[in-house]
Each structure stands twice: as structure tokens, then as C-alpha cells.
Backbone as CSV, one residue per row, in Angstrom:
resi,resn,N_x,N_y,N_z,CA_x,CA_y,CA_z,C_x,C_y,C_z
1,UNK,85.608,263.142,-84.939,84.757,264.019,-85.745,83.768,263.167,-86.527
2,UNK,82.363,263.360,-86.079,81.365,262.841,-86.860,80.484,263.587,-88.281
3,UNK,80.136,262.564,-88.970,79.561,263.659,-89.790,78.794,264.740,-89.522
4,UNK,78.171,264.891,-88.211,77.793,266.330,-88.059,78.545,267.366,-86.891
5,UNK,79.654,267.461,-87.647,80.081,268.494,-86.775,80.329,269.536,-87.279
6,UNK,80.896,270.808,-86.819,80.876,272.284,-87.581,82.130,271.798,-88.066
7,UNK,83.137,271.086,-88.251,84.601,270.892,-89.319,84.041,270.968,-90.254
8,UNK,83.000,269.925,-91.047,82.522,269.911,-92.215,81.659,270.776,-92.822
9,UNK,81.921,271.470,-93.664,81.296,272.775,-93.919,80.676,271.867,-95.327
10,UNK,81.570,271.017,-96.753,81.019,271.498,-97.729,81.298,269.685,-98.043
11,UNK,80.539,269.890,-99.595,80.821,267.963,-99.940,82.093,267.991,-99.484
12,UNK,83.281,268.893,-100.450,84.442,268.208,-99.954,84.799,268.068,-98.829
13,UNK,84.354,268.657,-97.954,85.037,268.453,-96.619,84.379,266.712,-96.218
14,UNK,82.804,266.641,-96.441,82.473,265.249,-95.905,83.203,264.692,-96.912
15,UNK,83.823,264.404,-98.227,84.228,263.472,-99.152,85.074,263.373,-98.346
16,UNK,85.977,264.135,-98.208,87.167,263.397,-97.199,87.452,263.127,-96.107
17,UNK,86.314,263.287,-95.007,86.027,263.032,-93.857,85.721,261.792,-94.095
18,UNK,84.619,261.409,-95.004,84.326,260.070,-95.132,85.329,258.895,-95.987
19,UNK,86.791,259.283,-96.783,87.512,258.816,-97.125,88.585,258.431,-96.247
20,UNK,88.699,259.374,-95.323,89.214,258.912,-93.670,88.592,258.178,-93.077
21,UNK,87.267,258.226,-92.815,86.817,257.096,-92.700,87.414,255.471,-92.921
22,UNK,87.063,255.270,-94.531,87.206,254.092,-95.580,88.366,254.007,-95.168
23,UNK,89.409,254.736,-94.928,90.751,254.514,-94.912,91.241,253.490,-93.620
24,UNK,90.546,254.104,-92.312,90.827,253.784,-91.221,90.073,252.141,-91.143
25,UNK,88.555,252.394,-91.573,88.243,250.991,-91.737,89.037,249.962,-92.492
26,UNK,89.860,250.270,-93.560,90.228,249.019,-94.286,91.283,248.631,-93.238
27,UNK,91.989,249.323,-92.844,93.580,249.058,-92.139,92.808,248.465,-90.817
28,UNK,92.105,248.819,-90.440,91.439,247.568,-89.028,90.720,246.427,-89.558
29,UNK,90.192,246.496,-91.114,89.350,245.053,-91.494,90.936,244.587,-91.952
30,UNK,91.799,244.641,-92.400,93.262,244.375,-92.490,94.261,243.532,-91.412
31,UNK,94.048,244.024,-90.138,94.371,243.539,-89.201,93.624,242.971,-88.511
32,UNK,92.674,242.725,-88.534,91.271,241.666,-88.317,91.062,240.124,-89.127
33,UNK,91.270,240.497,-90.261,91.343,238.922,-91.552,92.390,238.374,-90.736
34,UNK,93.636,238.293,-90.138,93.815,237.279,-89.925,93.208,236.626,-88.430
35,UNK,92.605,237.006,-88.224,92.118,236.324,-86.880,91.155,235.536,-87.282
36,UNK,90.441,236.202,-88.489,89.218,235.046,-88.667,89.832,234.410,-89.525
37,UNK,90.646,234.321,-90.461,91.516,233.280,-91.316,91.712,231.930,-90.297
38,UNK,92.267,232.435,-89.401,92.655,231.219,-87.807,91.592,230.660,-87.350
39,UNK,90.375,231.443,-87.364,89.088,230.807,-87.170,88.159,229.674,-87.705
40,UNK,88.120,230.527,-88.970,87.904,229.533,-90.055,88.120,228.375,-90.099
41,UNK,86.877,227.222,-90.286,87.415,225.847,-90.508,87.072,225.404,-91.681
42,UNK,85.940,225.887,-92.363,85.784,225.375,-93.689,86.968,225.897,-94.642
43,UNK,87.582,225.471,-95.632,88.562,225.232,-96.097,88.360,226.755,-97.006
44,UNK,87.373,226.437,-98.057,86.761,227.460,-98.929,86.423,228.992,-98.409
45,UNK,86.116,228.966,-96.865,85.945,229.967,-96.122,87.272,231.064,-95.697
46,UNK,88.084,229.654,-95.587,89.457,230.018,-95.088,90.418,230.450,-95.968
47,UNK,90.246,230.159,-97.307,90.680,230.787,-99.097,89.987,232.111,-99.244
48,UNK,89.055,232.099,-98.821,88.273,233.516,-99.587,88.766,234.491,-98.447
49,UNK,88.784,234.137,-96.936,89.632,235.264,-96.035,90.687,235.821,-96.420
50,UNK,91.461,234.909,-96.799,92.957,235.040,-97.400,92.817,235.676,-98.477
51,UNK,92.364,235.509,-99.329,92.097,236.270,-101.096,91.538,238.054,-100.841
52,UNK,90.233,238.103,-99.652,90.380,239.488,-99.151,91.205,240.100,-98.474
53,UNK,92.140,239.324,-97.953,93.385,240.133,-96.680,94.024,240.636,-98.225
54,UNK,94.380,239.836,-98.965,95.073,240.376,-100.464,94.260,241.728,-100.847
55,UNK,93.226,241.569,-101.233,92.442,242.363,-101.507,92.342,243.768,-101.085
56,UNK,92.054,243.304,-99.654,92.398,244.937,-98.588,93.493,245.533,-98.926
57,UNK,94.805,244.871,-99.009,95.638,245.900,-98.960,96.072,246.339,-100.171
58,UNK,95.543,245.831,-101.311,95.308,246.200,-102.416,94.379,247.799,-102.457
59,UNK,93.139,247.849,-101.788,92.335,248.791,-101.490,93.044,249.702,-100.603
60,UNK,93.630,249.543,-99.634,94.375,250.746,-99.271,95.440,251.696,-100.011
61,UNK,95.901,250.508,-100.584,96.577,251.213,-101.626,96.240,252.432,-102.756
62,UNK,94.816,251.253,-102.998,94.181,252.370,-104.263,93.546,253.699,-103.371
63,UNK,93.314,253.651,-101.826,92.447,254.777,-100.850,93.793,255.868,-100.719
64,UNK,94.916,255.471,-100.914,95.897,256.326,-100.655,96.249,257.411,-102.089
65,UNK,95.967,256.452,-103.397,96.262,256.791,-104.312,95.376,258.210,-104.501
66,UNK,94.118,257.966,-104.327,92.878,258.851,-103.921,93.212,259.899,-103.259
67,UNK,93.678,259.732,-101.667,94.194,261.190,-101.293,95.294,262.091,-102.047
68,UNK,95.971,261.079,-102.762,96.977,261.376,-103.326,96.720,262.759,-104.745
69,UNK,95.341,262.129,-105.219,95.311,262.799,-106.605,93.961,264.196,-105.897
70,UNK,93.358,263.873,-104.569,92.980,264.407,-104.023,93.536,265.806,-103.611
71,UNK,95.079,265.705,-103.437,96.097,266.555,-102.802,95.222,266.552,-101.389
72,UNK,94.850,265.960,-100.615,94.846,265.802,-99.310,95.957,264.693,-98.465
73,UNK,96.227,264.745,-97.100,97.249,264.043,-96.674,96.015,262.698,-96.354
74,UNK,97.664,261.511,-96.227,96.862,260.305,-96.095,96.414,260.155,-94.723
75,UNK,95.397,260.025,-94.144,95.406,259.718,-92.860,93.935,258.971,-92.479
76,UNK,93.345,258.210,-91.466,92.605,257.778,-91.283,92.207,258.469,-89.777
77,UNK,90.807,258.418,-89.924,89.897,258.972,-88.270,89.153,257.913,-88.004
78,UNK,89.673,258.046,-86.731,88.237,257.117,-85.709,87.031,256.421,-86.434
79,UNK,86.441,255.134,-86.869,85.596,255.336,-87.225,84.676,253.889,-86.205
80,UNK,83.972,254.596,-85.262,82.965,253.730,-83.959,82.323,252.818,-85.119
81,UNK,81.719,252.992,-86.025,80.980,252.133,-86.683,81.728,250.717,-87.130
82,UNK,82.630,250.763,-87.647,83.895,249.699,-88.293,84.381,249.122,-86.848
83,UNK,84.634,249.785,-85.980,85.349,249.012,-84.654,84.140,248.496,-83.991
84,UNK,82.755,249.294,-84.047,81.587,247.934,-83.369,81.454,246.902,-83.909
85,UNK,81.238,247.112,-85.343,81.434,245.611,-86.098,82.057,244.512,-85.797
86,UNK,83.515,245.185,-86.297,85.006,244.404,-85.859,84.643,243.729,-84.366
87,UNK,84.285,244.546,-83.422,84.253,243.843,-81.933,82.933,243.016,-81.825
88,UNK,82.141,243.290,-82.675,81.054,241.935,-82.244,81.240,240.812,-83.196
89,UNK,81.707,240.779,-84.263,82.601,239.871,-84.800,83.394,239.290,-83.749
90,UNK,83.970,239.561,-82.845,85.385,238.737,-82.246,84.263,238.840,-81.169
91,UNK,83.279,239.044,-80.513,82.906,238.605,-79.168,81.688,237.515,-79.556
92,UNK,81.262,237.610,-80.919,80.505,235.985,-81.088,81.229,235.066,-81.444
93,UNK,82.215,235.065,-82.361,83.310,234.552,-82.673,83.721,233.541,-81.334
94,UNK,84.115,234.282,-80.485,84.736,233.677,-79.138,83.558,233.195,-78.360
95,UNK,82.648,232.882,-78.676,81.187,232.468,-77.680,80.537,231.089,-78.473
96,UNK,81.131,230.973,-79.946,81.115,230.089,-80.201,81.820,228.505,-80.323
97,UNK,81.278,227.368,-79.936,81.974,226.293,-79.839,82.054,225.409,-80.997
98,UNK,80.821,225.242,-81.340,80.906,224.495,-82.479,81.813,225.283,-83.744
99,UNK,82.365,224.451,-84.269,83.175,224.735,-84.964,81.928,225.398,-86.853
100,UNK,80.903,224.535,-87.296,80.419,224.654,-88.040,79.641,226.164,-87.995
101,UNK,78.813,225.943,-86.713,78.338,227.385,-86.198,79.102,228.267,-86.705
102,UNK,80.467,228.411,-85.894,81.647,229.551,-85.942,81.465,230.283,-87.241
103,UNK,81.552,229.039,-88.249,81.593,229.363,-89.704,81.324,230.218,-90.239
104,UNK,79.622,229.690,-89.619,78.215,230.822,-90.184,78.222,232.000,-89.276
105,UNK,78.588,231.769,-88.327,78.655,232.969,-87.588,80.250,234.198,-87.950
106,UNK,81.526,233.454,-88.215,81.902,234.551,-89.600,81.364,234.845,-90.856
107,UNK,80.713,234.330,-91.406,80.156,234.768,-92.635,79.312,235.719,-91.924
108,UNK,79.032,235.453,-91.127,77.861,236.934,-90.963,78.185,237.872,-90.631
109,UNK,79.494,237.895,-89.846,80.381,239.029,-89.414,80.767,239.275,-90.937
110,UNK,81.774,238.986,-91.453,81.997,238.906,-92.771,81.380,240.177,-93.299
111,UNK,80.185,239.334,-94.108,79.157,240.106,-94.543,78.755,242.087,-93.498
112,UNK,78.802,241.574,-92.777,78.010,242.836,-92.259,79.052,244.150,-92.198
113,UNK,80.686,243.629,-92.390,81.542,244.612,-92.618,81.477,244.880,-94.105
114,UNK,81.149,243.933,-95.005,81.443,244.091,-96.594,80.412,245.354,-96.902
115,UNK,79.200,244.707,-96.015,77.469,245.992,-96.374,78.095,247.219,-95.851
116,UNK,79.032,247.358,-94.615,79.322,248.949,-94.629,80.595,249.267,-95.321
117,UNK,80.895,248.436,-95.857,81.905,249.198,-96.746,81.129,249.642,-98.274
118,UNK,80.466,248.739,-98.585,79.394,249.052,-100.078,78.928,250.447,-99.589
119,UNK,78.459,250.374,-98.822,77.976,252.118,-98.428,78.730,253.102,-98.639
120,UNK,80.045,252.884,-97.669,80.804,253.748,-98.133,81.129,253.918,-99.340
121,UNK,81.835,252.998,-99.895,82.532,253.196,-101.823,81.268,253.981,-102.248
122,UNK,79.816,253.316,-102.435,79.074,254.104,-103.254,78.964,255.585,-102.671
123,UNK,78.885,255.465,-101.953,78.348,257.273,-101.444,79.813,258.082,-101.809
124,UNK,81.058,257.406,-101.784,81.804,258.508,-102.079,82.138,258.523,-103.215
125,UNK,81.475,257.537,-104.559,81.659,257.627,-105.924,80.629,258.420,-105.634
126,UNK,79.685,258.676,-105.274,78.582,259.873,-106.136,79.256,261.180,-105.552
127,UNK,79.808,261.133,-104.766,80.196,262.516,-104.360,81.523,262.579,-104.859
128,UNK,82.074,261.948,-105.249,83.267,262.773,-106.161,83.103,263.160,-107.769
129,UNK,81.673,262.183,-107.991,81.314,262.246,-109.215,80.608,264.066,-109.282
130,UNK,80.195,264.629,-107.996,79.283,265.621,-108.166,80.758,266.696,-107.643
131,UNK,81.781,266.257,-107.480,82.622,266.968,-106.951,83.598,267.606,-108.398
132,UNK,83.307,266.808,-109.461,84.221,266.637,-110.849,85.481,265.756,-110.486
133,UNK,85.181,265.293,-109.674,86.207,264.453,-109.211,86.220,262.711,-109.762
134,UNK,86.012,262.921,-111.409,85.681,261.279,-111.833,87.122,260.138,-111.553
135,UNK,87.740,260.882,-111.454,89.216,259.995,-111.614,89.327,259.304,-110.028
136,UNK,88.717,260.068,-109.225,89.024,259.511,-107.833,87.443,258.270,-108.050
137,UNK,87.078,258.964,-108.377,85.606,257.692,-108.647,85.625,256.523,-108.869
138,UNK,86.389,256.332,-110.068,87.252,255.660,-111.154,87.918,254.400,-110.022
139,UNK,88.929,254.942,-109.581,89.582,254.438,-108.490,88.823,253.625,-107.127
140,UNK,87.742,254.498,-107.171,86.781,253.737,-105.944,86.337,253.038,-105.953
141,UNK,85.706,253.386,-107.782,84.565,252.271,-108.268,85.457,250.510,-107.934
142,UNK,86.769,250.503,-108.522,87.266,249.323,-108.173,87.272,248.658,-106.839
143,UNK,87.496,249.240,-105.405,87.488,248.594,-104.081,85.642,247.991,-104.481
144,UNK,84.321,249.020,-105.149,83.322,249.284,-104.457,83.206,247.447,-105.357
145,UNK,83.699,246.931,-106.587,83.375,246.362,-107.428,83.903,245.118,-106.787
146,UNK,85.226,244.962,-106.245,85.734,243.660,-105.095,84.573,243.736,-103.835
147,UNK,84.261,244.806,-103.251,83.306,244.688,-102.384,82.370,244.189,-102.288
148,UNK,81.916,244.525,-103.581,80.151,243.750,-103.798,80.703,242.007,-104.139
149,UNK,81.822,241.727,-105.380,82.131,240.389,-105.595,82.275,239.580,-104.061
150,UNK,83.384,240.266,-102.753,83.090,239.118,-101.873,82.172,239.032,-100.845
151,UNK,81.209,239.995,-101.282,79.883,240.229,-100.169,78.774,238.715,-101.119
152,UNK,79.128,238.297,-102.089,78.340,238.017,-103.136,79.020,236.204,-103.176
153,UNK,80.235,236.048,-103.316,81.092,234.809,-102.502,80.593,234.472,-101.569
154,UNK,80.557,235.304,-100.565,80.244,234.869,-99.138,78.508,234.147,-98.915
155,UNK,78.081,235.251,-99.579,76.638,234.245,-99.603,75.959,233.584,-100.297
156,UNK,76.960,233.116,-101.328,76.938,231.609,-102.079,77.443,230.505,-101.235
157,UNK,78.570,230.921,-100.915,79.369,229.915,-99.331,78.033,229.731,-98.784
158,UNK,77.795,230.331,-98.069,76.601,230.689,-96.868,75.341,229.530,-97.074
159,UNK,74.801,230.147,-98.281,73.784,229.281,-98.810,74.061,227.601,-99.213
160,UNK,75.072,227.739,-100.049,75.484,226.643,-100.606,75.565,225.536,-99.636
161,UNK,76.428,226.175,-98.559,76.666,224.841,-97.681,77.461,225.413,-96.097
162,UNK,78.168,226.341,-95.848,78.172,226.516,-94.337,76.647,226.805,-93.736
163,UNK,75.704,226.908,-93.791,74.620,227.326,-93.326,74.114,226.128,-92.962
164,UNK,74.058,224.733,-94.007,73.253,223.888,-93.785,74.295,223.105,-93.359
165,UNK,75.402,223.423,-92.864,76.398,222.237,-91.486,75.950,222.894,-90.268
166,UNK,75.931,223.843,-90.304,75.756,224.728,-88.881,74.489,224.181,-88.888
167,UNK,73.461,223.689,-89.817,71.782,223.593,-89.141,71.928,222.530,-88.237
């Protein structure tokens, strides 16, 4: 079920279509960190993977808490966008040799899952905010606030110095 289908009639229905969403994405970026943890050769790269695998399941936690105060059941849907990511992540990943490359080439995978998750958190704080739903907001705002911090890590890494080994 995509966002335009006749299921979704009203915000709430997309708020929680799209919280199924978030849901399903974290538990596959979840089971994904450790592959690039294994990847990883810069040391600092390979700490901050690890500190978000913590992180994630920290965020699922708080996404459950959400359905929870939601009174909706916990569950996650399909989401093509999070699994294209995820898979072109692991098919440059695996095409790369150099080890420094690799690096920069997870940080960019990295990154490009962190930008669709920022999307998500914000769009579903404004819509629970327009829903009277501040407490689930509340709750979001925190994943949306780790989100932006290791989208923001990563391209200090990036800049700082995996970028200019890979040059």
C-alpha cells in the first residue's frame, strides 16, 4: 500500500501508514548496520556504525511506543524506497575494492538512508502535531534529533578525512 491508494482516506490514516513505514525501515536499517560495521575500515567510521545500530534499536523502541499511545497495532509495511537504498548500498559496497573508496562510498550510502529517514520523522511530527497528537511528536522529535546528529557526524567524517584518502 502506497501513499496513494483508496486505504488512506484521512491524515490519520497516512500518519500511520507512514509510521509503518518508519517502522519497517528502521528494523531493515537495523539488520543492515552490521554489514557495513564489517565493511568499514576506518576505525571512527566503524564506532559511529556501531553507536547507530545502538541507536536504531533504541528508535524502534520509541516507534513502538508511538503505536502504542497511538492505540494502533505495531506492525511495519513494505517500504520499496528503504529496500532500494539498502540494496544499492550493498551492490556498490560489493563493487568496491579499494578499501578507502569503500569508506566514502558507505558514508554515502550512510547518508542517503539518514536524508530519508529526516523526511520521514519531520513529516510525521507535523502531522501528529496537526493531528493533536503532540505526545507522539514529542517521541519522534527524539529519533528525528539522533537523525539529523548522525547525518551531521557522517559528514564531518566525510569532509574531515575519509573523502580525502579515497581522493
Amino acid at each position: 500500500m502506497g501513499f496513494f491508494t483508496k486505504d488512506i482516506k484521512t491524515l490519520n490514516d497516512l500518519f500511520v501508514h507512514t509510521l509503518k513505514d518508519i517502522y519497517y525501515a528502521e528494523q531493515r536499517i537495523a539488520k543492515n548496520l552490521p554489514d557495513m560495521i564489517e565493511k568499514a575500515t576506518d576505525p571512527g567510521l566503524k564506532n559511529g556504525f556501531q553507536t547507530h545500530l545502538s541507536e536504531t534499536k533504541g528508535q524502534i523502541t520509541r516507534l513502538e511506543k508511538v503505536f502504542q499511545m497511538h492505540g494502533v497495532e505495531v506492525q511495519g509495511v513494505d517500504c520499496p524506497a528503504i529496500d532500494g537504498i539498502l540494496e544499492e548500498a550493498s551492490d556498490v559496497a560489493g563493487d568496491v575494492d579499494d578499501k578507502q573508496v569503500l569508506d566514502a562510498a558507505l558514508i554515502a550510502a550512510a547518508q542517503a538512508v539518514e536524508h530519508y529517514e529526516i523526511t520521514r520523522y519531520g513529516t510525521l511530527i507535523a502531522w501528529a502535531k496537526k493531528l493533536g497528537r503532540d505526545d507522539c511528536a514529542s517521541v519522534l522529535q527524539q529519533n528525528l534529533d539522533e537523525e539529523k546528529a548522525t547525518d551531521e557526524k557522517l559528514n564531518a567524517m566525510a569532509l574531515r578525512s575519509v573523502n580525502e584518502k579515497a581522493a
